[in-house]
PDB file of C-alpha atoms in Angstrom:
ATOM      1  CA  ALA A   3      89.375 133.274  59.160  1.00  0.00           C
ATOM      2  CA  GLN A   4      87.670 136.031  61.037  1.00  0.00           C
ATOM      3  CA  SER A   5      84.765 138.127  60.024  1.00  0.00           C
ATOM      4  CA  VAL A   6      82.538 141.030  60.970  1.00  0.00           C
ATOM      5  CA  THR A   7      78.963 141.718  60.182  1.00  0.00           C
ATOM      6  CA  GLN A   8      77.280 145.134  60.631  1.00  0.00           C
ATOM      7  CA  PRO A   9      73.642 144.575  59.463  1.00  0.00           C
ATOM      8  CA  ASP A  10      72.495 147.906  59.332  1.00  0.00           C
ATOM      9  CA  ILE A  11      73.983 150.062  56.635  1.00  0.00           C
ATOM     10  CA  HIS A  12      72.205 153.339  57.697  1.00  0.00           C
ATOM     11  CA  ILE A  13      70.417 153.999  60.822  1.00  0.00           C
ATOM     12  CA  THR A  14      68.551 157.391  61.662  1.00  0.00           C
ATOM     13  CA  VAL A  15      67.932 158.355  65.267  1.00  0.00           C
ATOM     14  CA  SER A  16      66.228 161.422  66.797  1.00  0.00           C
ATOM     15  CA  GLU A  17      68.531 163.554  68.683  1.00  0.00           C
ATOM     16  CA  GLY A  18      68.166 162.589  72.548  1.00  0.00           C
ATOM     17  CA  ALA A  19      66.869 159.038  71.558  1.00  0.00           C
ATOM     18  CA  SER A  20      68.810 156.114  72.455  1.00  0.00           C
ATOM     19  CA  LEU A  21      71.030 154.135  70.072  1.00  0.00           C
ATOM     20  CA  GLU A  22      71.977 150.732  69.518  1.00  0.00           C
ATOM     21  CA  LEU A  23      74.384 149.644  66.827  1.00  0.00           C
ATOM     22  CA  ARG A  24      74.605 145.925  66.142  1.00  0.00           C
ATOM     23  CA  CYS A  25      77.907 143.859  65.383  1.00  0.00           C
ATOM     24  CA  ASN A  26      78.458 140.186  64.912  1.00  0.00           C
ATOM     25  CA  TYR A  27      81.626 138.541  64.588  1.00  0.00           C
ATOM     26  CA  SER A  28      83.044 135.089  63.783  1.00  0.00           C
ATOM     27  CA  TYR A  29      86.466 134.233  65.238  1.00  0.00           C
ATOM     28  CA  GLY A  30      87.737 130.794  66.451  1.00  0.00           C
ATOM     29  CA  ALA A  31      89.188 132.071  69.724  1.00  0.00           C
ATOM     30  CA  THR A  32      88.664 134.689  72.190  1.00  0.00           C
ATOM     31  CA  PRO A  33      88.282 137.836  70.325  1.00  0.00           C
ATOM     32  CA  TYR A  34      89.599 141.149  70.661  1.00  0.00           C
ATOM     33  CA  LEU A  35      86.876 143.628  69.697  1.00  0.00           C
ATOM     34  CA  PHE A  36      86.848 147.207  68.913  1.00  0.00           C
ATOM     35  CA  TRP A  37      84.336 150.036  67.743  1.00  0.00           C
ATOM     36  CA  TYR A  38      85.806 152.832  65.750  1.00  0.00           C
ATOM     37  CA  VAL A  39      84.003 156.021  64.688  1.00  0.00           C
ATOM     38  CA  GLN A  40      84.924 158.006  61.334  1.00  0.00           C
ATOM     39  CA  SER A  41      83.613 161.450  60.291  1.00  0.00           C
ATOM     40  CA  PRO A  42      83.586 162.322  56.813  1.00  0.00           C
ATOM     41  CA  GLY A  43      87.035 162.795  55.631  1.00  0.00           C
ATOM     42  CA  GLN A  44      88.779 161.747  58.608  1.00  0.00           C
ATOM     43  CA  GLY A  45      90.570 158.797  60.018  1.00  0.00           C
ATOM     44  CA  LEU A  46      89.352 156.367  62.596  1.00  0.00           C
ATOM     45  CA  GLN A  47      88.778 157.150  66.335  1.00  0.00           C
ATOM     46  CA  LEU A  48      88.903 154.238  68.712  1.00  0.00           C
ATOM     47  CA  LEU A  49      85.783 154.546  70.766  1.00  0.00           C
ATOM     48  CA  LEU A  50      86.135 151.434  72.929  1.00  0.00           C
ATOM     49  CA  LYS A  51      87.527 147.988  73.124  1.00  0.00           C
ATOM     50  CA  TYR A  52      87.195 144.516  74.815  1.00  0.00           C
ATOM     51  CA  PHE A  53      89.975 142.441  75.608  1.00  0.00           C
ATOM     52  CA  SER A  54      88.882 140.205  78.609  1.00  0.00           C
ATOM     53  CA  GLY A  55      87.102 140.599  81.878  1.00  0.00           C
ATOM     54  CA  ASP A  56      83.981 142.545  82.459  1.00  0.00           C
ATOM     55  CA  THR A  57      81.759 142.030  79.163  1.00  0.00           C
ATOM     56  CA  LEU A  58      80.242 145.654  79.675  1.00  0.00           C
ATOM     57  CA  VAL A  59      82.862 148.042  78.335  1.00  0.00           C
ATOM     58  CA  GLN A  60      82.788 151.943  78.764  1.00  0.00           C
ATOM     59  CA  GLY A  61      84.390 154.151  76.029  1.00  0.00           C
ATOM     60  CA  ILE A  62      84.632 157.914  74.922  1.00  0.00           C
ATOM     61  CA  LYS A  63      81.912 160.204  74.366  1.00  0.00           C
ATOM     62  CA  GLY A  64      79.355 158.322  76.528  1.00  0.00           C
ATOM     63  CA  PHE A  65      79.373 155.202  74.447  1.00  0.00           C
ATOM     64  CA  GLU A  66      79.485 151.499  75.756  1.00  0.00           C
ATOM     65  CA  ALA A  67      79.382 148.279  74.250  1.00  0.00           C
ATOM     66  CA  GLU A  68      78.365 144.734  75.701  1.00  0.00           C
ATOM     67  CA  PHE A  69      80.316 141.468  74.724  1.00  0.00           C
ATOM     68  CA  LYS A  70      77.866 138.658  74.410  1.00  0.00           C
ATOM     69  CA  ARG A  71      79.805 135.287  73.660  1.00  0.00           C
ATOM     70  CA  SER A  72      76.809 133.103  73.198  1.00  0.00           C
ATOM     71  CA  GLN A  73      75.486 135.442  70.553  1.00  0.00           C
ATOM     72  CA  SER A  74      78.870 136.502  69.044  1.00  0.00           C
ATOM     73  CA  SER A  75      77.880 140.035  69.281  1.00  0.00           C
ATOM     74  CA  PHE A  76      79.580 143.237  70.563  1.00  0.00           C
ATOM     75  CA  ASN A  77      76.602 145.967  70.148  1.00  0.00           C
ATOM     76  CA  LEU A  78      77.357 149.533  70.615  1.00  0.00           C
ATOM     77  CA  ARG A  79      75.139 151.470  72.703  1.00  0.00           C
ATOM     78  CA  LYS A  80      74.504 155.225  73.829  1.00  0.00           C
ATOM     79  CA  PRO A  81      71.554 156.360  76.007  1.00  0.00           C
ATOM     80  CA  SER A  82      71.188 159.862  74.519  1.00  0.00           C
ATOM     81  CA  VAL A  83      72.265 160.588  71.020  1.00  0.00           C
ATOM     82  CA  HIS A  84      73.920 164.138  70.260  1.00  0.00           C
ATOM     83  CA  TRP A  85      73.762 165.634  66.758  1.00  0.00           C
ATOM     84  CA  SER A  86      77.513 165.477  66.756  1.00  0.00           C
ATOM     85  CA  ASP A  87      77.579 161.875  66.930  1.00  0.00           C
ATOM     86  CA  ALA A  88      76.408 161.597  63.218  1.00  0.00           C
ATOM     87  CA  ALA A  89      79.272 159.678  61.670  1.00  0.00           C
ATOM     88  CA  GLU A  90      80.073 156.254  60.474  1.00  0.00           C
ATOM     89  CA  TYR A  91      80.769 153.430  62.983  1.00  0.00           C
ATOM     90  CA  PHE A  92      82.874 150.467  62.443  1.00  0.00           C
ATOM     91  CA  CYS A  93      83.011 147.163  64.398  1.00  0.00           C
ATOM     92  CA  ALA A  94      86.280 145.326  64.154  1.00  0.00           C
ATOM     93  CA  VAL A  95      87.758 142.163  65.535  1.00  0.00           C
ATOM     94  CA  GLY A  96      91.665 141.753  66.182  1.00  0.00           C
ATOM     95  CA  ALA A  97      93.537 138.625  65.694  1.00  0.00           C
ATOM     96  CA  LEU A  98      96.782 138.089  67.522  1.00  0.00           C
ATOM     97  CA  ASN A  99      99.291 136.287  65.484  1.00  0.00           C
ATOM     98  CA  SER A 100     102.930 135.806  66.197  1.00  0.00           C
ATOM     99  CA  GLY A 101     103.926 139.020  67.786  1.00  0.00           C
ATOM    100  CA  TYR A 102     101.623 141.294  65.811  1.00  0.00           C
ATOM    101  CA  SER A 103      98.019 141.847  65.319  1.00  0.00           C
ATOM    102  CA  THR A 104      95.625 142.475  62.320  1.00  0.00           C
ATOM    103  CA  LEU A 105      92.129 144.012  62.318  1.00  0.00           C
ATOM    104  CA  THR A 106      89.036 142.929  60.359  1.00  0.00           C
ATOM    105  CA  PHE A 107      86.370 145.438  59.876  1.00  0.00           C
ATOM    106  CA  GLY A 108      82.793 145.431  59.209  1.00  0.00           C
ATOM    107  CA  LYS A 109      81.280 147.621  56.342  1.00  0.00           C
ATOM    108  CA  GLY A 110      80.229 150.181  58.913  1.00  0.00           C
ATOM    109  CA  THR A 111      77.010 151.842  59.818  1.00  0.00           C
ATOM    110  CA  MET A 112      76.114 155.336  58.989  1.00  0.00           C
ATOM    111  CA  LEU A 113      74.580 157.053  61.699  1.00  0.00           C
ATOM    112  CA  LEU A 114      72.168 159.995  60.776  1.00  0.00           C
ATOM    113  CA  VAL A 115      70.683 162.306  63.588  1.00  0.00           C
ATOM    114  CA  SER A 116      67.343 163.851  63.183  1.00  0.00           C
ATOM    115  CA  PRO A 117      66.355 167.011  65.048  1.00  0.00           C
TER     116      PRO A 117
ATOM    117  CA  ASN B  16     102.406 164.295  70.923  1.00  0.00           C
ATOM    118  CA  ALA B  17     101.982 163.559  67.317  1.00  0.00           C
ATOM    119  CA  GLY B  18      99.836 160.955  66.140  1.00  0.00           C
ATOM    120  CA  VAL B  19     100.127 158.823  62.910  1.00  0.00           C
ATOM    121  CA  MET B  20     100.900 161.311  60.143  1.00  0.00           C
ATOM    122  CA  GLN B  21      99.881 160.543  56.738  1.00  0.00           C
ATOM    123  CA  ASN B  22     100.612 162.835  53.601  1.00  0.00           C
ATOM    124  CA  PRO B  23      99.490 163.772  51.271  1.00  0.00           C
ATOM    125  CA  ARG B  24      95.726 163.913  52.484  1.00  0.00           C
ATOM    126  CA  HIS B  25      94.507 164.028  49.134  1.00  0.00           C
ATOM    127  CA  LEU B  26      96.243 162.690  45.936  1.00  0.00           C
ATOM    128  CA  VAL B  27      95.216 162.734  42.079  1.00  0.00           C
ATOM    129  CA  ARG B  28      96.676 160.784  39.667  1.00  0.00           C
ATOM    130  CA  ARG B  29      95.952 159.686  36.035  1.00  0.00           C
ATOM    131  CA  ARG B  30      95.755 156.362  34.840  1.00  0.00           C
ATOM    132  CA  GLY B  31      99.133 154.644  34.343  1.00  0.00           C
ATOM    133  CA  GLN B  32     100.880 157.086  36.736  1.00  0.00           C
ATOM    134  CA  GLU B  33     102.488 156.017  40.058  1.00  0.00           C
ATOM    135  CA  ALA B  34     101.237 157.048  43.373  1.00  0.00           C
ATOM    136  CA  ARG B  35     103.280 157.273  46.659  1.00  0.00           C
ATOM    137  CA  LEU B  36     101.571 157.531  49.933  1.00  0.00           C
ATOM    138  CA  ARG B  37     103.617 158.272  53.163  1.00  0.00           C
ATOM    139  CA  CYS B  38     103.255 157.342  56.671  1.00  0.00           C
ATOM    140  CA  SER B  39     104.973 158.461  59.846  1.00  0.00           C
ATOM    141  CA  PRO B  40     104.040 156.209  62.642  1.00  0.00           C
ATOM    142  CA  MET B  41     103.426 157.589  66.268  1.00  0.00           C
ATOM    143  CA  LYS B  42     106.631 158.199  68.337  1.00  0.00           C
ATOM    144  CA  GLY B  43     107.906 154.925  69.850  1.00  0.00           C
ATOM    145  CA  HIS B  44     105.906 152.900  67.467  1.00  0.00           C
ATOM    146  CA  SER B  45     107.791 150.379  65.474  1.00  0.00           C
ATOM    147  CA  HIS B  46     104.937 148.398  63.774  1.00  0.00           C
ATOM    148  CA  VAL B  47     103.121 149.901  60.737  1.00  0.00           C
ATOM    149  CA  TYR B  48      99.992 148.677  59.167  1.00  0.00           C
ATOM    150  CA  TRP B  49      98.251 149.766  55.730  1.00  0.00           C
ATOM    151  CA  TYR B  50      94.630 149.264  55.096  1.00  0.00           C
ATOM    152  CA  ARG B  51      92.362 150.163  52.251  1.00  0.00           C
ATOM    153  CA  GLN B  52      88.902 151.509  52.309  1.00  0.00           C
ATOM    154  CA  LEU B  53      86.849 151.281  49.076  1.00  0.00           C
ATOM    155  CA  PRO B  54      83.532 153.254  48.788  1.00  0.00           C
ATOM    156  CA  GLU B  55      80.953 152.140  51.081  1.00  0.00           C
ATOM    157  CA  GLU B  56      83.163 149.400  52.249  1.00  0.00           C
ATOM    158  CA  GLY B  57      85.046 148.865  55.549  1.00  0.00           C
ATOM    159  CA  LEU B  58      88.776 148.950  55.877  1.00  0.00           C
ATOM    160  CA  LYS B  59      90.562 145.928  54.617  1.00  0.00           C
ATOM    161  CA  PHE B  60      94.163 144.828  55.746  1.00  0.00           C
ATOM    162  CA  MET B  61      96.888 145.196  53.187  1.00  0.00           C
ATOM    163  CA  VAL B  62     100.202 144.978  54.746  1.00  0.00           C
ATOM    164  CA  TYR B  63     102.093 144.843  58.078  1.00  0.00           C
ATOM    165  CA  LEU B  64     105.719 146.130  58.458  1.00  0.00           C
ATOM    166  CA  GLN B  65     108.359 146.732  60.849  1.00  0.00           C
ATOM    167  CA  LYS B  66     111.655 148.563  60.291  1.00  0.00           C
ATOM    168  CA  GLU B  67     113.202 147.125  56.919  1.00  0.00           C
ATOM    169  CA  ASN B  68     110.865 144.114  57.140  1.00  0.00           C
ATOM    170  CA  ILE B  69     107.635 143.093  55.560  1.00  0.00           C
ATOM    171  CA  ILE B  70     106.057 140.779  58.092  1.00  0.00           C
ATOM    172  CA  ASP B  71     102.444 140.002  56.490  1.00  0.00           C
ATOM    173  CA  GLU B  72     101.504 140.969  53.002  1.00  0.00           C
ATOM    174  CA  SER B  73      98.554 138.624  52.760  1.00  0.00           C
ATOM    175  CA  GLY B  74      96.080 141.564  51.791  1.00  0.00           C
ATOM    176  CA  MET B  75      98.308 143.246  49.220  1.00  0.00           C
ATOM    177  CA  PRO B  76      97.344 142.834  45.693  1.00  0.00           C
ATOM    178  CA  LYS B  77     100.031 140.836  43.893  1.00  0.00           C
ATOM    179  CA  GLU B  78     100.955 143.281  41.041  1.00  0.00           C
ATOM    180  CA  ARG B  79     101.605 147.013  41.121  1.00  0.00           C
ATOM    181  CA  PHE B  80     101.533 147.388  44.960  1.00  0.00           C
ATOM    182  CA  SER B  81     104.515 147.490  47.188  1.00  0.00           C
ATOM    183  CA  ALA B  82     105.290 148.733  50.433  1.00  0.00           C
ATOM    184  CA  GLU B  83     108.347 149.485  52.498  1.00  0.00           C
ATOM    185  CA  PHE B  84     109.498 150.842  56.026  1.00  0.00           C
ATOM    186  CA  PRO B  85     113.173 151.957  55.844  1.00  0.00           C
ATOM    187  CA  LYS B  86     115.364 152.247  58.951  1.00  0.00           C
ATOM    188  CA  GLU B  87     115.035 155.911  58.411  1.00  0.00           C
ATOM    189  CA  GLY B  88     111.936 157.918  57.205  1.00  0.00           C
ATOM    190  CA  PRO B  89     108.501 157.126  56.966  1.00  0.00           C
ATOM    191  CA  SER B  90     106.791 153.918  55.571  1.00  0.00           C
ATOM    192  CA  ILE B  91     105.757 154.321  51.936  1.00  0.00           C
ATOM    193  CA  LEU B  92     103.092 152.656  50.020  1.00  0.00           C
ATOM    194  CA  ARG B  93     103.657 152.482  46.266  1.00  0.00           C
ATOM    195  CA  ILE B  94     100.974 151.731  43.473  1.00  0.00           C
ATOM    196  CA  GLN B  95     102.445 151.629  40.035  1.00  0.00           C
ATOM    197  CA  GLN B  96     100.550 152.057  36.782  1.00  0.00           C
ATOM    198  CA  VAL B  97      97.513 153.184  38.920  1.00  0.00           C
ATOM    199  CA  VAL B  98      93.886 152.199  37.563  1.00  0.00           C
ATOM    200  CA  ARG B  99      90.480 153.701  38.231  1.00  0.00           C
ATOM    201  CA  GLY B 100      89.972 150.603  40.707  1.00  0.00           C
ATOM    202  CA  ASP B 101      92.751 151.999  42.900  1.00  0.00           C
ATOM    203  CA  SER B 102      90.573 155.017  43.943  1.00  0.00           C
ATOM    204  CA  ALA B 103      90.144 154.661  47.586  1.00  0.00           C
ATOM    205  CA  ALA B 104      91.020 155.833  50.935  1.00  0.00           C
ATOM    206  CA  TYR B 105      94.351 154.540  52.272  1.00  0.00           C
ATOM    207  CA  PHE B 106      94.793 154.522  56.132  1.00  0.00           C
ATOM    208  CA  CYS B 107      98.083 153.623  57.939  1.00  0.00           C
ATOM    209  CA  ALA B 108      97.983 152.477  61.554  1.00  0.00           C
ATOM    210  CA  SER B 109     100.874 152.004  63.837  1.00  0.00           C
ATOM    211  CA  SER B 110     101.412 150.328  67.327  1.00  0.00           C
ATOM    212  CA  PRO B 111     104.255 149.667  69.730  1.00  0.00           C
ATOM    213  CA  PRO B 112     105.913 146.425  69.847  1.00  0.00           C
ATOM    214  CA  GLY B 113     103.626 144.056  72.002  1.00  0.00           C
ATOM    215  CA  GLY B 114     105.126 140.536  71.792  1.00  0.00           C
ATOM    216  CA  GLU B 115     102.341 138.369  72.973  1.00  0.00           C
ATOM    217  CA  ARG B 116     100.188 141.213  74.284  1.00  0.00           C
ATOM    218  CA  TYR B 117      97.609 142.792  71.877  1.00  0.00           C
ATOM    219  CA  GLN B 118      98.509 146.474  71.206  1.00  0.00           C
ATOM    220  CA  PRO B 119      95.697 148.688  69.644  1.00  0.00           C
ATOM    221  CA  GLN B 120      96.418 150.290  66.413  1.00  0.00           C
ATOM    222  CA  HIS B 121      96.416 154.136  66.143  1.00  0.00           C
ATOM    223  CA  PHE B 122      95.204 155.220  62.769  1.00  0.00           C
ATOM    224  CA  GLY B 123      96.092 158.413  60.731  1.00  0.00           C
ATOM    225  CA  ASP B 124      93.563 160.570  58.783  1.00  0.00           C
ATOM    226  CA  GLY B 125      94.347 158.762  55.623  1.00  0.00           C
ATOM    227  CA  THR B 126      95.376 159.654  51.973  1.00  0.00           C
ATOM    228  CA  ARG B 127      92.305 160.003  49.769  1.00  0.00           C
ATOM    229  CA  LEU B 128      93.478 158.622  46.317  1.00  0.00           C
ATOM    230  CA  SER B 129      91.489 159.741  43.075  1.00  0.00           C
ATOM    231  CA  ILE B 130      92.287 158.101  39.609  1.00  0.00           C
ATOM    232  CA  LEU B 131      91.265 160.365  36.661  1.00  0.00           C
TER     233      LEU B 131
END
């Protein structure tokens, strides 16, 4: 069965500083990997996804993530954080079953942005 | 172009009552997924449905929980005789049929269920 680990429960970053959120996954085949963001009281918004091909994927809002198979990682990065980026971030791995998919989520990393 | 619609956004029930959560998928989507998010946890898969069929309910508690996706109307997640531990955010996601291709899931804003 697949699993996702997000080692950092909370991270505080100064506005304008760079950000890296860690994600490690466990999956027997080539994974489908996702990063979602959740603002308080809201649903999940897809930031970016990796299916295959180029291991560096670009997403919305200036985010990118790099798939490293050797490390089973899919870390999320942003070069300069804005106060509006404060939210909870979830990494997820997707499993393709017989004609449908399921997502397994990490427990999330809460990003706090200090002025 | 409406997204996944869930209602109500917030639902308060007393222990022993029933909770009914609704989800209307995006237009053109025939696959519906329900996830539960407990406090300070990630989302956990509960059930996957297509029209009139439950395909995978491996994440659904064996008792008190049921789901349906009728031919007409929204998908319903039903929790009977609710207990305090049912307090959580319940998210619905939908995707188009994909066959052997992976189709990303689009999430609704969730229903926050509080049990008094």
